[in-house]
Each structure stands twice: as structure tokens, then as C-alpha cells.
Short mmCIF file of C-alpha atoms in Angstrom, two decimals:
data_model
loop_
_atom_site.label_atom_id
_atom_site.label_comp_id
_atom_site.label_asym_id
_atom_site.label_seq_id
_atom_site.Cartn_x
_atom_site.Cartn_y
_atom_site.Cartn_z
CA UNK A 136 20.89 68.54 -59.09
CA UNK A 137 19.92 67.43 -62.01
CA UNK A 138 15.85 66.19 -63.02
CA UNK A 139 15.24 62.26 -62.60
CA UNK A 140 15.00 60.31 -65.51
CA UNK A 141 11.49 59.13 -65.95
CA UNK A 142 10.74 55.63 -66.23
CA UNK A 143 8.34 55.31 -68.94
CA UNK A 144 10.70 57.67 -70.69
CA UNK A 145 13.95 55.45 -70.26
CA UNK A 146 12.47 52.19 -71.30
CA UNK A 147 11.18 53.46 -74.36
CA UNK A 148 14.51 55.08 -75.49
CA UNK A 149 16.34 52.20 -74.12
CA UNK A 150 14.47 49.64 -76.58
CA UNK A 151 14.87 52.25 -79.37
CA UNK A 152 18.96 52.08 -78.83
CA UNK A 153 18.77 48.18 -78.18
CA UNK A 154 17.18 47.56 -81.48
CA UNK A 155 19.19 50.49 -83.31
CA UNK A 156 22.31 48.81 -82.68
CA UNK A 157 21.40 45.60 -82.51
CA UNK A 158 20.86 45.95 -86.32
CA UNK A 159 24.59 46.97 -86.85
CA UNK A 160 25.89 44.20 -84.76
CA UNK A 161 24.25 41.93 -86.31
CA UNK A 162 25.77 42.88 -89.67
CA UNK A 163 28.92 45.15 -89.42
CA UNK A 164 31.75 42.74 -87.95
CA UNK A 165 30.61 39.86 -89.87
CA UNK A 166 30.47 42.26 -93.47
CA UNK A 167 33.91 41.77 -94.45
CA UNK A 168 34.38 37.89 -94.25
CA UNK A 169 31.16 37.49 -96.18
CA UNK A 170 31.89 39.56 -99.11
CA UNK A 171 35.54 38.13 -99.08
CA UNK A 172 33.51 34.70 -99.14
CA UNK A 173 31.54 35.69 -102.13
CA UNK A 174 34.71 36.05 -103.95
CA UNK A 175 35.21 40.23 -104.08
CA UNK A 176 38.53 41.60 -103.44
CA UNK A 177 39.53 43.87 -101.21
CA UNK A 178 38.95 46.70 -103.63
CA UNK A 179 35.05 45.75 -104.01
CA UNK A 180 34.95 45.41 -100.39
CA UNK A 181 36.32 48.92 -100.18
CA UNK A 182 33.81 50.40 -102.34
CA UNK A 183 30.68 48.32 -100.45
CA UNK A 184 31.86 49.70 -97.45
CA UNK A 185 32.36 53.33 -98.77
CA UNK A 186 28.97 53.69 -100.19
CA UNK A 187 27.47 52.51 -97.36
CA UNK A 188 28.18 55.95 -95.81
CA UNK A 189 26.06 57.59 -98.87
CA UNK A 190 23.26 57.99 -96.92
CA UNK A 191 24.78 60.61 -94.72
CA UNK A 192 25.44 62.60 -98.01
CA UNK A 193 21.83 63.17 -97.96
CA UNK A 194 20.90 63.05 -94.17
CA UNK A 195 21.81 66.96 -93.22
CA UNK A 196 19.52 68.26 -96.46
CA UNK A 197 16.45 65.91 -96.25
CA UNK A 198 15.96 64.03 -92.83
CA UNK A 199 17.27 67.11 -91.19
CA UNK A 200 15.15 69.57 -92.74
CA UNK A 201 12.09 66.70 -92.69
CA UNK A 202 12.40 66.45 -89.20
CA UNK A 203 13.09 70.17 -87.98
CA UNK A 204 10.32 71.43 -90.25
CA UNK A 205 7.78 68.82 -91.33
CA UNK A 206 7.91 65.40 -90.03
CA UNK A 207 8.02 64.25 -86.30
CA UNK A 208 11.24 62.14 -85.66
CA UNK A 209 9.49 58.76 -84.73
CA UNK A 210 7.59 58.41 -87.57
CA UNK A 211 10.27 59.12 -89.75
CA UNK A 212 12.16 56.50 -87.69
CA UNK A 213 9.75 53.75 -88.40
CA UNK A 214 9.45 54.56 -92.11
CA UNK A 215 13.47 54.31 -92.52
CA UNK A 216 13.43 51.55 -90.62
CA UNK A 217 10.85 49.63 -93.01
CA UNK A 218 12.51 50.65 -95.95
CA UNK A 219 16.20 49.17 -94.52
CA UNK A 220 14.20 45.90 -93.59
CA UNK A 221 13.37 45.31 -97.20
CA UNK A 222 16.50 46.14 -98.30
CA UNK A 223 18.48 44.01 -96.46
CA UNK A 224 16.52 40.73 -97.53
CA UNK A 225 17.71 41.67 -100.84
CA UNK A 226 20.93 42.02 -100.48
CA UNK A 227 22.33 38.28 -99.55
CA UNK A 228 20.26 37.19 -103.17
CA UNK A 229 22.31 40.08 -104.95
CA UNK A 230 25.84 38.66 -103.63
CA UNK A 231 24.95 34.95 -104.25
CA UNK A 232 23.88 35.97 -107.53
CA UNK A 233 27.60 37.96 -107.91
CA UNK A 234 29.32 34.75 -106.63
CA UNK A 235 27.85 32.83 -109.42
CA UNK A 236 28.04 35.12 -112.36
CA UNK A 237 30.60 37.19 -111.58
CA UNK A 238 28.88 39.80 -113.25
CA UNK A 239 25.88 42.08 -111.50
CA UNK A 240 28.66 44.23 -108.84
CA UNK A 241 26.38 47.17 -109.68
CA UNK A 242 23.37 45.63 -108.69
CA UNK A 243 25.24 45.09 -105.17
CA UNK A 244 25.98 48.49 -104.91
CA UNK A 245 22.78 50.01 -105.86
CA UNK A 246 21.32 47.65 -102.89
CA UNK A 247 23.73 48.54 -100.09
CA UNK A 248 23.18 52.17 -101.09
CA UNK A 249 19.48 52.24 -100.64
CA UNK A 250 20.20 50.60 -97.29
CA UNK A 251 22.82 53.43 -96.36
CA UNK A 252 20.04 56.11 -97.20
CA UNK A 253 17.24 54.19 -95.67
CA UNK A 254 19.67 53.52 -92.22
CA UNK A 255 22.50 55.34 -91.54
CA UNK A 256 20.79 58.91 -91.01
CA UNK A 257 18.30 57.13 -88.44
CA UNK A 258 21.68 57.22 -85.87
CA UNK A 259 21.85 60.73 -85.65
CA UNK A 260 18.04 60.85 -85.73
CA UNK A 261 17.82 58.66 -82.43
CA UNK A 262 20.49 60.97 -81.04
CA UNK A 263 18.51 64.10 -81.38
CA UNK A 264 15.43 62.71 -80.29
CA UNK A 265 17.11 61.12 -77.40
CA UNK A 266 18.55 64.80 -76.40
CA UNK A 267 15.15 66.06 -76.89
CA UNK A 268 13.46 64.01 -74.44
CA UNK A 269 16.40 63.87 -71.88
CA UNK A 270 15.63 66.29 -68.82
CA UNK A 271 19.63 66.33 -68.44
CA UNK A 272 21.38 65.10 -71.69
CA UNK A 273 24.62 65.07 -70.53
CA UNK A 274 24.42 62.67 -67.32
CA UNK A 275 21.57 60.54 -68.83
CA UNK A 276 22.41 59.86 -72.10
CA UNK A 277 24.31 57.30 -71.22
CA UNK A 278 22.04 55.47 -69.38
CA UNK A 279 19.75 55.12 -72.26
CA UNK A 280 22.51 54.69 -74.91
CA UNK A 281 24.07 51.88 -73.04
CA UNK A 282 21.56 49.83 -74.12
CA UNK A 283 22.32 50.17 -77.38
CA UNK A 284 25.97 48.12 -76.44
CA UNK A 285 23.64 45.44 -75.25
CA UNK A 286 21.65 45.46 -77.77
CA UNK A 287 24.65 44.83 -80.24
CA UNK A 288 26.63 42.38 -77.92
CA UNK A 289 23.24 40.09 -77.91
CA UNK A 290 22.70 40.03 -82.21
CA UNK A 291 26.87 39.43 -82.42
CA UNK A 292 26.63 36.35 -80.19
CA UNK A 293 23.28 35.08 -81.78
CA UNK A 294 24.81 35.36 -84.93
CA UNK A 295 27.75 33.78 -84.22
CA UNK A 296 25.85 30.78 -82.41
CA UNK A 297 23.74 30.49 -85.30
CA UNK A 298 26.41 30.03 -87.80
CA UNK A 299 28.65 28.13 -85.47
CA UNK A 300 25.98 26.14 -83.84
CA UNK A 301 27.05 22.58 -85.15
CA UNK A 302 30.66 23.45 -83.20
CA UNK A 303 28.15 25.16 -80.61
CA UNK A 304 26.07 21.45 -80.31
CA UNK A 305 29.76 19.49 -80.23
CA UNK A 306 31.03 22.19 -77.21
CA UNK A 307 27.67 21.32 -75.03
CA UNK A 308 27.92 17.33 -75.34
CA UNK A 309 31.67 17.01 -74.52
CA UNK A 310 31.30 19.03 -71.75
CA UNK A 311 27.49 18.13 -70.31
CA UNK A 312 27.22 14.45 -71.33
CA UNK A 313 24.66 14.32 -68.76
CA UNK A 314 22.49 16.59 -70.63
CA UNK A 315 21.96 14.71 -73.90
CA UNK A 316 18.37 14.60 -74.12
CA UNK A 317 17.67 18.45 -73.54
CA UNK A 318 20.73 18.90 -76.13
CA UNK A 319 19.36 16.83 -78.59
CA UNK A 320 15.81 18.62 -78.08
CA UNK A 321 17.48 21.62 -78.44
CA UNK A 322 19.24 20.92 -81.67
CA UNK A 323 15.91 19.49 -82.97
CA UNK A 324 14.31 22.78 -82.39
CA UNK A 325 17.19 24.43 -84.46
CA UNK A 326 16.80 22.13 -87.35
CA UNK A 327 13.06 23.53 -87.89
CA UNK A 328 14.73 26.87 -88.91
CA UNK A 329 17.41 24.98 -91.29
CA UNK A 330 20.75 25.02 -92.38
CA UNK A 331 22.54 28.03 -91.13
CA UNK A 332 23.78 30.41 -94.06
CA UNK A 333 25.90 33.39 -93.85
CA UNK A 334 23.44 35.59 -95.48
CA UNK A 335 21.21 34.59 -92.34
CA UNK A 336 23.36 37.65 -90.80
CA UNK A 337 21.23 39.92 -92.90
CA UNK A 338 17.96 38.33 -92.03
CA UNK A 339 18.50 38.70 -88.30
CA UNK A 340 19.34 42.27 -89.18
CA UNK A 341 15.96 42.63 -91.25
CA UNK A 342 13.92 41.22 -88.46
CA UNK A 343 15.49 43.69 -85.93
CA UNK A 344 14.79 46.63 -88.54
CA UNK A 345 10.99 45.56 -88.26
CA UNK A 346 10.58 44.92 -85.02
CA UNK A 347 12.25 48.22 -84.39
CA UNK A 348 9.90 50.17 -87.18
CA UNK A 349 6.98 48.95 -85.32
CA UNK A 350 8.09 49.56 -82.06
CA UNK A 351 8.31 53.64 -82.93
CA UNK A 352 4.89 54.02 -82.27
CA UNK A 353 6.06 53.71 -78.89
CA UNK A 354 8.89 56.09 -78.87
CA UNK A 355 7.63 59.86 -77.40
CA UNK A 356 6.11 62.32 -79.62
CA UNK A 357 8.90 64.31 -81.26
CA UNK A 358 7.21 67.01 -83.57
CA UNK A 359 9.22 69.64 -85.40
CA UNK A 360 10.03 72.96 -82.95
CA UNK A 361 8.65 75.65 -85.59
CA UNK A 362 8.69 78.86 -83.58
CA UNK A 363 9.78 82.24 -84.07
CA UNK A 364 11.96 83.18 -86.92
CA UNK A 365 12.39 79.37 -88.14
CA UNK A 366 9.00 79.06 -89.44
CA UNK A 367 9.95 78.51 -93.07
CA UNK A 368 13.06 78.33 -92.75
CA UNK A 369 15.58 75.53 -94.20
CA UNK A 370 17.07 74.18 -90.83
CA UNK A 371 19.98 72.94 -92.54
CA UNK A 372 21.17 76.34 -93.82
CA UNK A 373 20.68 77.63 -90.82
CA UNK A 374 22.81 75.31 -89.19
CA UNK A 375 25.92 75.87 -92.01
CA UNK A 376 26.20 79.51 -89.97
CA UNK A 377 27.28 76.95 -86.85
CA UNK A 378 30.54 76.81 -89.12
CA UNK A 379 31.72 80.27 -88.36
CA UNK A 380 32.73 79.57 -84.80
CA UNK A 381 36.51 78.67 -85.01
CA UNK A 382 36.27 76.47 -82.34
CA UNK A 383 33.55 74.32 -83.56
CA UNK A 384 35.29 74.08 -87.40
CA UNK A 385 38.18 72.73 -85.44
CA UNK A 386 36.05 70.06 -83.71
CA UNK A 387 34.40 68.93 -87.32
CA UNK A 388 37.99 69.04 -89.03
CA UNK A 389 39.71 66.55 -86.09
CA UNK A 390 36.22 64.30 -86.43
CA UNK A 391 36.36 64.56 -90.52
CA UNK A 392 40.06 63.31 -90.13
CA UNK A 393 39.23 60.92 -87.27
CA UNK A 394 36.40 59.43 -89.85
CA UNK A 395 39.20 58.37 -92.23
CA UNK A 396 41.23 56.45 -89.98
CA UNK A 397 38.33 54.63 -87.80
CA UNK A 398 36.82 52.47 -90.51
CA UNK A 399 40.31 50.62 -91.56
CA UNK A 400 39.55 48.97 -87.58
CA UNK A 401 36.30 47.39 -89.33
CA UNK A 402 38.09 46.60 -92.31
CA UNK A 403 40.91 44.93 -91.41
CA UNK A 404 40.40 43.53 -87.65
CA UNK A 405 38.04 40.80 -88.77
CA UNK A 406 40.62 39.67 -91.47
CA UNK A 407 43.18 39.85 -88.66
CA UNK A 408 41.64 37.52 -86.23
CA UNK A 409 40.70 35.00 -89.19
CA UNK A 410 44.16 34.83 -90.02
CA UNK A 411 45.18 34.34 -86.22
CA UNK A 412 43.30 30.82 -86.85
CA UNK A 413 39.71 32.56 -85.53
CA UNK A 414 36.81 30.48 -87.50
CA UNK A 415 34.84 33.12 -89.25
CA UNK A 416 31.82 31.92 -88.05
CA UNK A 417 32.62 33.06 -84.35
CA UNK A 418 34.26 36.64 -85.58
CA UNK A 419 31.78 38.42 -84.52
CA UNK A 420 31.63 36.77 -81.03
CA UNK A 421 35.12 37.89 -80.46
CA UNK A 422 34.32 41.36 -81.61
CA UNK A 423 31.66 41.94 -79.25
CA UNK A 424 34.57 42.07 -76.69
CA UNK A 425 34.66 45.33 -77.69
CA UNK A 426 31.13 46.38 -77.37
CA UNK A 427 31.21 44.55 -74.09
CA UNK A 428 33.85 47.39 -72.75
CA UNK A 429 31.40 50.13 -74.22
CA UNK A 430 29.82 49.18 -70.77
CA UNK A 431 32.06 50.67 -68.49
CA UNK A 432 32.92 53.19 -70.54
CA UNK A 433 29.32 54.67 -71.05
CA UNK A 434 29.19 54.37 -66.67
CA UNK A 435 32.10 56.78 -66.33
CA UNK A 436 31.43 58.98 -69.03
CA UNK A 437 29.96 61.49 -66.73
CA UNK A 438 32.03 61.28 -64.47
CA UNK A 439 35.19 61.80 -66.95
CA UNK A 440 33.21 65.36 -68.47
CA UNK A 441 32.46 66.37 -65.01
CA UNK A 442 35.93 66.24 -63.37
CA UNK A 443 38.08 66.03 -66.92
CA UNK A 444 36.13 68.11 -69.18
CA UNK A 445 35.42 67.69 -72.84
CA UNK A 446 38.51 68.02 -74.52
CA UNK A 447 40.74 65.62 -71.85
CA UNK A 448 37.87 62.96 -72.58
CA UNK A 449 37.75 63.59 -75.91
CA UNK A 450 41.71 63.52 -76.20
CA UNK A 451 41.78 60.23 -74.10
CA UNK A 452 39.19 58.81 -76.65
CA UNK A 453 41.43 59.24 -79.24
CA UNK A 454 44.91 58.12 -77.23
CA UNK A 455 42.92 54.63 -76.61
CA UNK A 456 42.85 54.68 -80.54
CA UNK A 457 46.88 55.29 -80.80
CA UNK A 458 47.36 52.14 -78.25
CA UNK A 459 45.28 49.98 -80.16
CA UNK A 460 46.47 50.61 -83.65
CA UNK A 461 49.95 49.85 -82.37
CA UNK A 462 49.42 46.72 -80.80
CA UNK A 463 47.66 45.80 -83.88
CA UNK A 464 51.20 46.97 -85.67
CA UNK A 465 53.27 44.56 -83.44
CA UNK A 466 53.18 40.66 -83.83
CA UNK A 467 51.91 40.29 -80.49
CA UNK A 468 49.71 37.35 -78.96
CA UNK A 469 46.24 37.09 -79.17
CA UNK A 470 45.40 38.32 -75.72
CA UNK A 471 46.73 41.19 -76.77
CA UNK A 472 45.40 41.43 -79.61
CA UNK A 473 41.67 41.21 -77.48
CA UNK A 474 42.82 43.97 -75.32
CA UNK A 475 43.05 46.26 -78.16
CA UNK A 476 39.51 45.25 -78.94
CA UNK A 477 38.36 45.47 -75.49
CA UNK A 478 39.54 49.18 -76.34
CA UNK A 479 36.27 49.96 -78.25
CA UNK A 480 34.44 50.97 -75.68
CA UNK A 481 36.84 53.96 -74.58
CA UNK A 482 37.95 54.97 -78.36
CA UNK A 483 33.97 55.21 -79.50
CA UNK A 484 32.49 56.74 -76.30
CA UNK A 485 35.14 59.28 -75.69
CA UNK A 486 35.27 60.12 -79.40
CA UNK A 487 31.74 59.49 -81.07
CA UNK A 488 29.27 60.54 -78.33
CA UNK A 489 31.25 63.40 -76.49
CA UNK A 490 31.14 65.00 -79.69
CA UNK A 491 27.54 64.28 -80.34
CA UNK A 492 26.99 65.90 -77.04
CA UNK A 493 29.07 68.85 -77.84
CA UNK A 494 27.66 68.98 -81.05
CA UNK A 495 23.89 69.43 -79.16
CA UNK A 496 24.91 72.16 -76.68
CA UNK A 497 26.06 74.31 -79.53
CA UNK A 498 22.89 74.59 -81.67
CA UNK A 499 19.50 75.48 -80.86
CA UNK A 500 16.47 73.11 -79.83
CA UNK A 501 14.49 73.87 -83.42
CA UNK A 502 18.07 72.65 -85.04
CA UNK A 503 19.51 69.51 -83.56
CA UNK A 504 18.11 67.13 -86.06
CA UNK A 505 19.78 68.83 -88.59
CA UNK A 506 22.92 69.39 -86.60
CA UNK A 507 23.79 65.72 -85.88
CA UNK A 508 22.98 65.15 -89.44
CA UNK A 509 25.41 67.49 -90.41
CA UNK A 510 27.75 65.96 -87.99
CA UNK A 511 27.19 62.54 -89.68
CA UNK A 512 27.22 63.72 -92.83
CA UNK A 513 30.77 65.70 -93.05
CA UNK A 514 32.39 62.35 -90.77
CA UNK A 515 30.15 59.34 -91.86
CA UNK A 516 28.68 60.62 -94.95
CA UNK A 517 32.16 61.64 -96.34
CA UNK A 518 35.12 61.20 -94.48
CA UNK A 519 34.23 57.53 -93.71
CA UNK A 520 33.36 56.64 -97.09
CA UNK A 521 37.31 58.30 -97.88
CA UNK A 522 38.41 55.91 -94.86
CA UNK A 523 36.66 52.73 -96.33
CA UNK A 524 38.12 53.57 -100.12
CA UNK A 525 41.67 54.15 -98.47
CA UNK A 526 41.46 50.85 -96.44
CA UNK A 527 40.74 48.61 -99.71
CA UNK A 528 43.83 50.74 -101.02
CA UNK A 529 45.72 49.96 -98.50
CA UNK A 530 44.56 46.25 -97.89
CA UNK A 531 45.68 45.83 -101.91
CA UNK A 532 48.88 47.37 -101.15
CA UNK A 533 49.92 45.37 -97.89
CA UNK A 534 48.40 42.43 -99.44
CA UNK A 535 45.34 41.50 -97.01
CA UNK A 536 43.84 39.34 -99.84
CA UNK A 537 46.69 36.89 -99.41
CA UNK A 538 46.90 35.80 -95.80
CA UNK A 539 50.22 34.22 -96.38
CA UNK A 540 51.17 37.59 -97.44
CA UNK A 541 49.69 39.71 -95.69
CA UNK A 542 51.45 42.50 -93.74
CA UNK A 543 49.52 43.47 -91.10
CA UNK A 544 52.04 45.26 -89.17
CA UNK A 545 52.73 47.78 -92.01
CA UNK A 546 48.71 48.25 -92.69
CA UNK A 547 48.34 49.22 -88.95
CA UNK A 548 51.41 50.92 -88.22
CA UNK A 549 49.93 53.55 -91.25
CA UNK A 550 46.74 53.94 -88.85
CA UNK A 551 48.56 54.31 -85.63
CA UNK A 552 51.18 57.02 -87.28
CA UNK A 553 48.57 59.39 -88.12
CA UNK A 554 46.24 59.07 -85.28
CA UNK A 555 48.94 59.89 -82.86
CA UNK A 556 50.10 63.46 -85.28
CA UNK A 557 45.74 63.94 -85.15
CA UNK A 558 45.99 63.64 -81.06
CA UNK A 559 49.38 66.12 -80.93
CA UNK A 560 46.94 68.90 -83.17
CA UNK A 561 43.91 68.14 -81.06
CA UNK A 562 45.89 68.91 -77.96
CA UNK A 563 47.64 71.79 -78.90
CA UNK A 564 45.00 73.49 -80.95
CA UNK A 565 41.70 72.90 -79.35
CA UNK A 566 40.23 75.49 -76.80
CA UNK A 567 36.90 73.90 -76.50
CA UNK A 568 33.46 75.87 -74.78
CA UNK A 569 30.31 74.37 -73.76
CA UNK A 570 28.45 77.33 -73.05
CA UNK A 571 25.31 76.75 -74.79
CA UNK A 572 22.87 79.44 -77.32
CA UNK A 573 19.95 80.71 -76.89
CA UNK A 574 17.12 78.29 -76.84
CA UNK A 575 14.95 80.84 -78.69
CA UNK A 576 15.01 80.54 -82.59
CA UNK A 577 13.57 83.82 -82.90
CA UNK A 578 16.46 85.34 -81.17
CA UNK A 579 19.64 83.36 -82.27
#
């Protein structure tokens, strides 16, 4: 039986996953229609997207050696988190800026970079600190990480209230007339912040990313583990000798393939509903179907290791991504189109996290900082950046910039072709162990 999750323990990590991904829900679903609104193409959009994965180019050789060696992992939490606050109230001025010059892309770029440095390692981070703490990673995780679902359902329906709040105000006195005066008190109170603006999605994001920088001086103290023989060593080198398992190369290589296909969904679904007569305001409420299923699926995920085992969880992650891309492929109605959403939660649970966990039961205590960093950095430090560039390619090609044109059927069909050949390899190839090394670094 495993040891009880501590309370003062759980709320704190909770919080930490509630503001985490409350920051990308706040921003991710909504990125597409407001760089297509500030007048980029699909190729520009592409190449935002793609560099926003930068930071994982760096994550495995700096935060991972930072934190395994140097710096504890909450304080180099709340200094990321700072720097991606300021960042991100920057980068609405840079696109308006764009829109009316036409002429400062790189500027854009540069911004969104810094933000990928300052961010995107800071997942992986949480991860490993989360394991850290965790008396038994593998049934509790989930009950920690689950808040990071609501954290992101909550900032997508703010958002979308926010921007959509004069259709929000219209919905509320049609259908409670009797209400008028606490409606019209209510609206009041909403005109003291102003007009709503689309960059306003960053600014929600930048108030999350301080409120969660501060709030790290609450997480527990996660030091470096420098015992043994890893005193002076470079963690992340030492985890590159992780690579000469067979079995764990093959786990990387699906995920690095995986990585290319998964960000087209971010891409393109957005686009999708807008042109199935969704107002772009409320996008992101609709997305947070998905998240909303993340529920569920974080509940069983125990139960679907302990009685299916990795790879059959792993394998069903990625079947639920086969199903969805092939409704998406198929003119079919809207409520099937929102059951393909509601998807998310099994394709990224079953997919993202049991390989985060597998990841952590291969390497050593004094490593796993660097280890999910390398993790991020070979699928969202490369691959992803691969899927976003190959997403604007194929938006140009099946003609996403021209909604009366636009062939989403072919675009999808693409994604659900080679997901199903990656689940046939996966299958047939994988013979997956969890038996975990030595927790002594001094005797590897």
C-alpha cells in the first residue's frame, strides 16, 4: 500500500499545476486567431508557433544542469516565471505594431522566443519536482496534476467571457429579465477595466505568470541531489548514456514522431471551428471541452497502468489520436466535431504524462531534472517546432488562409494517416520495462 499523500504537500503542488497551466490556457487556443487577426499568414503563424518550442533547445543543457547541480527547482521556477510575465506584456504591443507597419516580424519573433526560453522548460521542471516530492509518483501524480486541467479550463472560459462579454451581457438579460439591476451592476463593474481587446489574452496570462512566480516561495524545498559520483558532474551528459537502452530510444523516437503530428491539432482546430460559424471570441470556451475530459482521464490513469500496463495505455493514448484526426477528416456535424475535442483528455494523458512517468522510473533521483528536460527538448524543443513549421506548410498547401477554400478534410486526413502507421510500429515494436535503477548516483 502505497504512502498517503500529505496535505500541505498536495495543496502546494496543486496551486503550482493550477497556475502552470492556467498560463497556457489562457493563451494557446486563442494564439492562432489572433495572429491570423493581425494580418500574418499561415506561414508566419507557423514559424511563431515553431519557435515557441526554442526554449526546450536549451532546457536539457542549462535548467537541467542548473537544477541537478546548482540551483533548487523553486527558485528557478519563480525566476522563469518573472521573466515570461514581462515578456508576455510585450508581446500584444509587438503584433499591433506588425499590423500597422507591416514591417517589425523579427521583433515578434525575438519576443515569443524569450518567452519560449523563459516558459516552456518550467513544464518539465514542475514535473520533476512534482516526482520528487510524491511519496508514490505513479498513483498520485495525478491527483496533483489534475489541477492543472482546472486550472486551464478556468483562464479559457475567463478569457472567452472577457472578450465575448457584450454577447455574454445580451445572453443574461434575455434569459433573466428579472435580474436587470444586478446585471447592469455587473456590467458597470466590467466597464472599470475597459474595452475588451484580444491582446487582453496575454495580460491574463502575465498576471497568472506573477502570481505563480510569487507563489514558489511556497512550493517545497527542492535542492540539487549532489551525492556520490555526481558531484561535479554535468547531469545532462550523464543522462545522454540513458540513450543506450534500446528500449528507451524506441520510446523517444515514437514521442519525437508523435511531437510532429500533435501541434497541427493546435494549429488548425481553432481555424476549424471559426469556419464552422464559431465566433472567435468564444474559441477557446469550446476548446476547454477538451481539457474538461482531461478530468476523467487523469482519475483512471492509475487504474489503466495498474491493470493495462504502460504500453496498452500508452498505445490507447495514441489510438484516441487516430479517431480524432479522422473525424476531423470527414465533413461531419459539429457534435462530432466536439467529441473529437472531448478526446484531449485521453490522447494527452495516455501519451504526454505516461511517458513522463516512464521517463522518471528510468533515471536516477540526482538526474530527473535533466531527464524530463531532455524529454522536452528532443519532442517539444525539436520535433514540435518541425510539427508547427509542417502545419503552416500544410495549412498553405490545403489553403486554410482562405476559408472558402479551405480543405480541411485533406489537411487532417494527412494527420490521421500517419498517426495510425506510428500506432502499428508502437505496437509491434515496443517491449517496454519499468523496472527502475539504482537510486544511488555513486553506483549507477
Amino acid at each position: 500500500m502505497s504512502e498517503a499523500l500529505p496535505w500541505h504537500l498536495r495543496w502546494r503542488l496543486s496551486v503550482l499545476w493550477a497556475l502552470q497551466w492556467g498560463i497556457t490556457g489562457s493563451i494557446l487556443t486563442y494564439l492562432p486567431l489572433y495572429f491570423t487577426k493581425h494580418t500574418l499568414n499561415s506561414v508566419q503563424i507557423g514559424q511563431l508557433m515553431a519557435v515557441s518550442a526554442i526554449g526546450l533547445l536549451v532546457a536539457p543543457f542549462v535548467v537541467g544542469q542548473i537544477c541537478d547541480r546548482w540551483l533548487s527547482s523553486n527558485k528557478y521556477l519563480a525566476m522563469a516565471h518573472l521573466v515570461g510575465g514581462l515578456t508576455l506584456l510585450c508581446v500584444p504591443l509587438a503584433a499591433e505594431i506588425y499590423r500597422e507597419t507591416q514591417d517589425n516580424f523579427g521583433t515578434l519573433l525575438l519576443l515569443v522566443t524569450v518567452y519560449a526560453i523563459a516558459y516552456f522548460p518550467t513544464i518539465p521542471l514542475a514535473s520533476s519536482l512534482s516526482f520528487r516530492h510524491l511519496p508514490d509518483p505513479d498513483s498520485q501524480f495525478s491527483k496533483v496534476r489534475i489541477w492543472g486541467t482546472v486550472g486551464w479550463v478556468i483562464s479559457g472560459l475567463v478569457l472567452s467571457l472577457w472578450l465575448g462579454q457584450s454577447d455574454a451581457l445580451a445572453w443574461l438579460r434575455e434569459n433573466f429579465p428579472d435580474q436587470k439591476p444586478a446585471i447592469q451592476g455587473y456590467e458597470t463593474f466590467l466597464n472599470r477595466f475597459g474595452d475588451p481587446a484580444s491582446g487582453d489574452s496575454f495580460r491574463i496570462a502575465a498576471i497568472l505568470s506573477f502570481m505563480l512566480s510569487s507563489f514558489c516561495i511556497m512550493l517545497p524545498h527542492t535542492p540539487p541531489l549532489r551525492t556520490g559520483k555526481a558531484k561535479g558532474k554535468v547531469a545532462p551528459l550523464e543522462v545522454l548514456s540513458m540513450f543506450r537502452d534500446p528500449q528507451f530510444c524506441l520510446m523517444i523516437g515514437i514521442s519525437f514522431a508523435l511531437a510532429i503530428i500533435v501541434p497541427t491539432y493546435s494549429y488548425a482546430v481553432p481555424r476549424l471551428l471559426e469556419n464552422l460559424d464559431v465566433k472567435d471570441d468564444w474559441v477557446p470556451a469550446v476548446m476547454t471541452v477538451g481539457q474538461i475530459s482531461e478530468f476523467p482521464a487523469l482519475i483512471l490513469l492509475p487504474l489503466c497502468l495498474r491493470k493495462l500496463q504502460l504500453k496498452a495505455t500508452f498505445a490507447l493514448g495514441m489510438l484516441a489520436w487516430v479517431v480524432r484526426y479522422t473525424l476531423f477528416a470527414f465533413d461531419v456535424s459539429m457534435g462530432w466535431i466536439l467529441f473529437g475535442i472531448a478526446l484531449h483528455g485521453v490522447c494527452h494523458v495516455y501519451l504526454v504524462i505516461v511517458i513522463q512517468l516512464y521517463v522518471d522510473n528510468r533515471c536516477r533521483p540526482d538526474l530527473r531534472a535533466s531527464a524530463q528536460n531532455l524529454f522536452a527538448f528532443v519532442t517539444m524543443g525539436v520535433a514540435m517546432p518541425i510539427g508547427f513549421l509542417l502545419a503552416g506548410a500544410l495549412g498553405h498547401t490545403f489553403k486554410l488562409d482562405h476559408p472558402e477554400h479551405a480543405n480541411y478534410q485533406g489537411f487532417f486526413f494527412v494527420d490521421a494517416t500517419v498517426m495510425a502507421v506510428l500506432l502499428v510500429v508502437f505496437w509491434f515494436s515496443a517491449r517496454i520495462s519499468r523496472e527502475k535503477p539504482s537510486p544511488d548516483p555513486a553506483n549507477p
